[in-house]
Structures are given as structure tokens and as C-alpha cells.
């Protein structure tokens, strides 16, 4: 059963959207309807949905402010009366951008994109597991180039506690807590590091198993990973990765 969150400050619009969702996906559960950035941040910090419908102009601010303060892993379908935000919307985890008034046809097409995304994610995870299983160990990166103070140097991957994405850069934290800008992207690092030592927790974090101290429930549908050195952002494991992550820890 799909858990759907609606973030919309116009009651008529949210009522119509809820009605259309229930018509097209009768098995889906609308878990909440939120109207502000602040309420959305509070809800997302302790709950999780499978899909979010999000208006852009909310009663207290524009919804993009949510992404500045919280790493949203959930796929999003934006619904708005304005088309000028389309490019910025697709910089987020956006599947579609629907102009109001939302029609049944629009929504049906958006759900088709969601289904395709969901299937692709499952296939991608399966392929990654196969690649991790059969990739020869001598192809993994042993060193990484970092930049600091206008200079660069190469460090051993064993010194890397974790790598994380922030704004448009990728940063590396080493075992003593120092942070450096990396030349590689997080995707590049994930593909080139030893999967028995490094794990991609989320879009934001790639962690070395040696940096993991504890894991515990963060919400009904996510895990929180305590790392050392302590990161600037919470390291969370989304629902769909929990089983694979635990299997990786137990290998």
C-alpha cells in the first residue's frame, strides 16, 4: 500500500487532489495533508511517505525551503499554478511537474512515471548487488584526490570515514574529523570503492564501515546511523535500503 503525503495550503486544491488520488489509486493511503514548510519539516523528521505531492507556494514560504533544511529522499510530484519554478523543481527529487488545475489525466500520467521510477529503482539495486558481487577487488580505488587551500593531494581510502554531498560539491571527512573537497562525485566514489568497506546510505552519504558506531530506529520507516567523526547532517537509511544495509553489515 502506497503512503502518500500531500503538501498543499489551498483546501479546495488538496481536497480535489485527495479525491483524484483515491479514484486512481484506491489502495493508496493519504497519510497527511500539510500546509506549511514548518509543519512539513516536523512531519518529515519523524515520518516517511512513498510519494509526495507538493505545491510550491505554501502559506509560510515556498516549499523549496524544505530541501535547504532536510534531505528528502522521497520522489516528489509538484503541483502548482506557476510554471516558472519547473527547472528548480527538477533539481530536486522530482518525478513530474503538474500545472493547476490538476486533472485526472495529468495525475494518471504522473502515477505512470512513479511506477516506472519505482521499477527502475528495484532493477538498479539488483544490478548493483550483482556488480558488487562479481567485480574484481583490484579494480577498486585505493586513493582519492582532495583539495584544500588551493592545493591538492592524494590520500589513502582507508583514511576516509565518509563522503557526503553538499550543495553542488562532494566532500570527504577523514578519520581525524578534517573535511576536504573531493574531485570525484559521490556517484563516482560509490562505483569505484570496495563495496565490502563502503556503503551508499542515501543520496547524501557514502560511509566506511569503520566509521559506523551504532544504528537505531529513527522513525517507523528509517534507520539513523551514528558515525564517527560526527557528521554535520544526520545519516539516514531510507526504507527500501534497510534490508540490504543490514545484510551488508552482516556479511
Tab-separated table of C-alpha atoms in Angstrom:
chain	number	residue	atom	x	y	z
A	1	UNK	CA	0.000	0.000	0.000
A	2	UNK	CA	1.418	3.350	-1.073
A	3	UNK	CA	1.721	6.039	1.593
A	4	UNK	CA	1.093	9.439	0.008
A	5	UNK	CA	1.787	12.821	1.595
A	6	UNK	CA	0.135	15.989	0.267
A	7	UNK	CA	1.751	19.365	0.952
A	8	UNK	CA	-0.758	21.980	-0.186
A	9	UNK	CA	-2.099	25.100	1.528
A	10	UNK	CA	-5.280	25.529	-0.544
A	11	UNK	CA	-8.031	23.321	0.906
A	12	UNK	CA	-10.034	23.106	-2.326
A	13	UNK	CA	-6.906	22.025	-4.195
A	14	UNK	CA	-5.916	19.438	-1.576
A	15	UNK	CA	-9.464	18.055	-1.390
A	16	UNK	CA	-9.615	17.662	-5.170
A	17	UNK	CA	-6.154	16.073	-5.272
A	18	UNK	CA	-7.094	13.642	-2.491
A	19	UNK	CA	-10.261	12.686	-4.353
A	20	UNK	CA	-8.385	12.072	-7.612
A	21	UNK	CA	-5.657	10.069	-5.885
A	22	UNK	CA	-8.229	7.820	-4.222
A	23	UNK	CA	-10.037	7.367	-7.537
A	24	UNK	CA	-6.896	6.456	-9.495
A	25	UNK	CA	-5.142	4.526	-6.684
A	26	UNK	CA	-7.897	3.209	-4.398
A	27	UNK	CA	-5.415	1.148	-2.372
A	28	UNK	CA	-3.214	4.162	-1.584
A	29	UNK	CA	-3.252	5.786	1.859
A	30	UNK	CA	-3.056	9.564	2.184
A	31	UNK	CA	-1.054	9.797	5.392
A	32	UNK	CA	-1.337	13.548	5.912
A	33	UNK	CA	-2.149	16.899	4.317
A	34	UNK	CA	0.227	19.672	5.386
A	35	UNK	CA	0.016	23.376	4.612
A	36	UNK	CA	3.335	24.952	5.700
A	37	UNK	CA	7.076	24.494	5.369
A	38	UNK	CA	7.463	24.243	9.148
A	39	UNK	CA	4.784	21.569	9.548
A	40	UNK	CA	6.291	19.641	6.640
A	41	UNK	CA	9.752	19.685	8.220
A	42	UNK	CA	8.362	18.474	11.554
A	43	UNK	CA	6.409	15.656	9.902
A	44	UNK	CA	9.247	14.520	7.625
A	45	UNK	CA	11.704	14.422	10.530
A	46	UNK	CA	9.796	11.540	12.158
A	47	UNK	CA	7.692	10.045	9.342
A	48	UNK	CA	8.092	8.872	5.771
A	49	UNK	CA	5.921	8.549	2.668
A	50	UNK	CA	6.351	6.652	-0.588
A	51	UNK	CA	5.332	9.632	-2.712
A	52	UNK	CA	4.836	13.355	-2.033
A	53	UNK	CA	2.544	15.753	-3.898
A	54	UNK	CA	3.879	19.239	-3.195
A	55	UNK	CA	2.643	22.717	-4.003
A	56	UNK	CA	5.361	25.350	-4.327
A	57	UNK	CA	3.774	28.427	-2.750
A	58	UNK	CA	2.783	27.456	0.785
A	59	UNK	CA	1.232	29.663	3.449
A	60	UNK	CA	4.529	30.445	5.210
A	61	UNK	CA	7.127	30.200	2.400
A	62	UNK	CA	7.978	28.420	-0.851
A	63	UNK	CA	8.361	24.666	-0.483
A	64	UNK	CA	11.958	24.699	-1.779
A	65	UNK	CA	12.921	25.890	1.708
A	66	UNK	CA	12.202	22.328	2.884
A	67	UNK	CA	15.111	20.994	0.819
A	68	UNK	CA	17.508	23.538	2.296
A	69	UNK	CA	16.916	22.076	5.773
A	70	UNK	CA	16.088	18.422	5.135
A	71	UNK	CA	17.391	15.755	2.769
A	72	UNK	CA	14.179	14.474	1.136
A	73	UNK	CA	14.706	11.026	-0.393
A	74	UNK	CA	11.051	10.511	-1.345
A	75	UNK	CA	10.028	11.043	-5.004
A	76	UNK	CA	8.013	14.239	-5.473
A	77	UNK	CA	5.328	15.369	-7.889
A	78	UNK	CA	4.993	19.153	-7.837
A	79	UNK	CA	1.552	20.721	-8.296
A	80	UNK	CA	1.469	24.467	-8.832
A	81	UNK	CA	-0.269	27.311	-10.626
A	82	UNK	CA	3.064	28.714	-11.830
A	83	UNK	CA	5.425	27.382	-14.497
A	84	UNK	CA	8.499	29.481	-13.647
A	85	UNK	CA	9.665	27.021	-10.985
A	86	UNK	CA	9.907	23.991	-13.291
A	87	UNK	CA	13.701	23.952	-13.669
A	88	UNK	CA	14.283	24.384	-9.941
A	89	UNK	CA	11.722	21.665	-9.193
A	90	UNK	CA	13.550	19.113	-11.311
A	91	UNK	CA	16.772	19.855	-9.446
A	92	UNK	CA	15.056	18.148	-6.513
A	93	UNK	CA	13.894	14.535	-6.359
A	94	UNK	CA	11.072	15.400	-8.761
A	95	UNK	CA	9.176	12.958	-10.982
A	96	UNK	CA	6.725	15.393	-12.523
A	97	UNK	CA	5.501	18.993	-12.549
A	98	UNK	CA	1.736	19.475	-12.917
A	99	UNK	CA	0.159	22.860	-13.526
A	100	UNK	CA	-3.110	23.521	-11.706
A	101	UNK	CA	-5.920	22.772	-12.009
A	102	UNK	CA	-4.841	19.129	-11.686
A	103	UNK	CA	-6.837	16.817	-13.920
A	104	UNK	CA	-7.413	13.074	-13.727
A	105	UNK	CA	-5.439	12.664	-16.968
A	106	UNK	CA	-2.475	14.621	-15.550
A	107	UNK	CA	-2.471	12.568	-12.399
A	108	UNK	CA	-2.724	9.253	-14.238
A	109	UNK	CA	0.357	10.171	-16.292
A	110	UNK	CA	2.240	11.179	-13.132
A	111	UNK	CA	1.446	7.871	-11.447
A	112	UNK	CA	2.731	6.076	-14.553
A	113	UNK	CA	6.045	7.935	-14.127
A	114	UNK	CA	6.090	6.953	-10.458
A	115	UNK	CA	5.527	3.278	-11.315
A	116	UNK	CA	8.324	3.403	-13.893
A	117	UNK	CA	10.642	5.084	-11.382
A	118	UNK	CA	9.815	2.501	-8.711
A	119	UNK	CA	10.519	-0.400	-11.088
A	120	UNK	CA	13.769	1.188	-12.308
A	121	UNK	CA	14.964	1.669	-8.723
A	122	UNK	CA	14.400	-2.022	-7.951
A	123	UNK	CA	16.247	-3.108	-11.108
A	124	UNK	CA	19.091	-0.692	-10.355
A	125	UNK	CA	19.515	-2.053	-6.819
A	126	UNK	CA	19.572	-5.617	-8.145
A	127	UNK	CA	22.179	-4.750	-10.781
A	128	UNK	CA	24.314	-3.011	-8.167
A	129	UNK	CA	24.228	-6.111	-5.971
A	130	UNK	CA	25.345	-8.243	-8.918
A	131	UNK	CA	28.130	-5.813	-9.798
A	132	UNK	CA	29.268	-5.698	-6.173
A	133	UNK	CA	29.325	-9.496	-6.085
A	134	UNK	CA	31.309	-10.091	-9.258
A	135	UNK	CA	33.613	-7.046	-9.524
A	136	UNK	CA	37.277	-7.982	-9.050
A	137	UNK	CA	38.846	-6.461	-5.936
A	138	UNK	CA	41.832	-4.984	-7.780
A	139	UNK	CA	39.589	-2.526	-9.668
A	140	UNK	CA	38.649	-0.588	-6.532
A	141	UNK	CA	40.035	2.865	-5.811
A	142	UNK	CA	42.816	2.810	-3.201
A	143	UNK	CA	43.433	6.550	-3.109
A	144	UNK	CA	41.368	9.700	-3.646
A	145	UNK	CA	42.328	13.241	-4.634
A	146	UNK	CA	41.290	16.015	-2.227
A	147	UNK	CA	41.521	19.797	-2.459
A	148	UNK	CA	42.235	22.309	0.305
A	149	UNK	CA	43.507	25.880	0.358
A	150	UNK	CA	44.030	25.899	-3.388
A	151	UNK	CA	46.191	22.771	-3.160
A	152	UNK	CA	45.532	19.098	-3.851
A	153	UNK	CA	46.889	15.839	-2.505
A	154	UNK	CA	46.102	12.156	-2.632
A	155	UNK	CA	45.025	10.245	0.499
A	156	UNK	CA	44.540	6.566	1.218
A	157	UNK	CA	40.911	5.408	1.098
A	158	UNK	CA	41.432	3.734	4.488
A	159	UNK	CA	41.679	7.264	5.942
A	160	UNK	CA	38.201	8.170	4.621
A	161	UNK	CA	35.439	7.912	7.235
A	162	UNK	CA	32.702	9.003	4.845
A	163	UNK	CA	31.930	11.154	1.816
A	164	UNK	CA	28.878	13.374	1.534
A	165	UNK	CA	27.153	15.616	-0.977
A	166	UNK	CA	26.531	19.225	-0.032
A	167	UNK	CA	25.082	21.820	-2.386
A	168	UNK	CA	26.936	21.104	-5.668
A	169	UNK	CA	30.093	19.578	-4.195
A	170	UNK	CA	31.293	16.283	-2.770
A	171	UNK	CA	33.214	16.401	0.497
A	172	UNK	CA	35.320	13.834	2.304
A	173	UNK	CA	35.696	13.530	6.070
A	174	UNK	CA	38.772	11.627	7.195
A	175	UNK	CA	39.296	9.761	10.444
A	176	UNK	CA	40.553	12.790	12.405
A	177	UNK	CA	37.421	14.806	11.520
A	178	UNK	CA	39.012	17.016	8.849
A	179	UNK	CA	36.849	17.836	5.823
A	180	UNK	CA	38.062	18.268	2.248
A	181	UNK	CA	36.552	18.904	-1.164
A	182	UNK	CA	36.846	15.850	-3.426
A	183	UNK	CA	37.454	15.858	-7.179
A	184	UNK	CA	35.128	12.856	-7.602
A	185	UNK	CA	31.347	12.952	-7.398
A	186	UNK	CA	29.582	10.772	-4.838
A	187	UNK	CA	28.360	8.514	-7.663
A	188	UNK	CA	31.938	8.137	-8.947
A	189	UNK	CA	33.171	7.236	-5.474
A	190	UNK	CA	30.395	4.704	-4.985
A	191	UNK	CA	31.245	2.964	-8.261
A	192	UNK	CA	34.987	2.871	-7.607
A	193	UNK	CA	35.260	1.948	-3.906
A	194	UNK	CA	35.297	-1.514	-2.365
A	195	UNK	CA	31.645	-2.397	-1.591
A	196	UNK	CA	32.723	-4.587	1.333
A	197	UNK	CA	34.095	-1.437	3.029
A	198	UNK	CA	31.951	1.426	1.699
A	199	UNK	CA	28.154	1.691	1.553
A	200	UNK	CA	25.887	4.296	-0.059
A	201	UNK	CA	23.398	5.043	2.702
A	202	UNK	CA	21.439	7.612	0.701
A	203	UNK	CA	21.828	10.225	-1.994
A	204	UNK	CA	23.873	12.220	0.513
A	205	UNK	CA	26.195	9.712	2.246
A	206	UNK	CA	28.798	7.092	1.305
A	207	UNK	CA	30.252	5.623	4.510
A	208	UNK	CA	33.205	3.482	5.503
A	209	UNK	CA	32.143	0.588	7.720
A	210	UNK	CA	34.876	1.589	10.185
A	211	UNK	CA	33.075	4.925	10.792
A	212	UNK	CA	29.798	3.283	11.840
A	213	UNK	CA	29.282	3.238	15.604
A	214	UNK	CA	25.597	2.298	16.044
A	215	UNK	CA	22.355	2.073	14.099
A	216	UNK	CA	18.906	2.631	15.556
A	217	UNK	CA	15.333	3.344	14.542
A	218	UNK	CA	14.827	6.965	13.554
A	219	UNK	CA	11.181	6.650	12.559
A	220	UNK	CA	8.750	3.928	11.616
A	221	UNK	CA	10.392	3.589	8.224
A	222	UNK	CA	14.022	4.719	8.511
A	223	UNK	CA	17.250	3.962	10.340
A	224	UNK	CA	19.688	6.505	11.748
A	225	UNK	CA	23.385	5.666	11.543
A	226	UNK	CA	25.697	7.135	14.185
A	227	UNK	CA	29.060	7.915	12.613
A	228	UNK	CA	32.429	8.958	13.970
A	229	UNK	CA	33.606	11.602	13.340
A	230	UNK	CA	30.114	13.049	13.895
A	231	UNK	CA	28.793	14.494	10.585
A	232	UNK	CA	27.114	17.844	10.070
A	233	UNK	CA	23.980	16.092	8.805
A	234	UNK	CA	22.024	13.104	10.048
A	235	UNK	CA	22.911	9.896	8.210
A	236	UNK	CA	19.602	8.176	7.476
A	237	UNK	CA	18.822	4.926	5.671
A	238	UNK	CA	15.540	5.018	3.681
A	239	UNK	CA	13.028	2.190	3.939
A	240	UNK	CA	13.899	0.498	0.674
A	241	UNK	CA	17.569	0.103	1.681
A	242	UNK	CA	17.193	-1.129	5.256
A	243	UNK	CA	17.266	-4.870	4.483
A	244	UNK	CA	20.181	-4.541	2.058
A	245	UNK	CA	22.096	-2.359	4.516
A	246	UNK	CA	21.648	-4.852	7.363
A	247	UNK	CA	22.760	-7.691	5.082
A	248	UNK	CA	25.839	-5.652	4.161
A	249	UNK	CA	26.679	-5.098	7.829
A	250	UNK	CA	26.271	-8.826	8.465
A	251	UNK	CA	28.400	-10.068	5.549
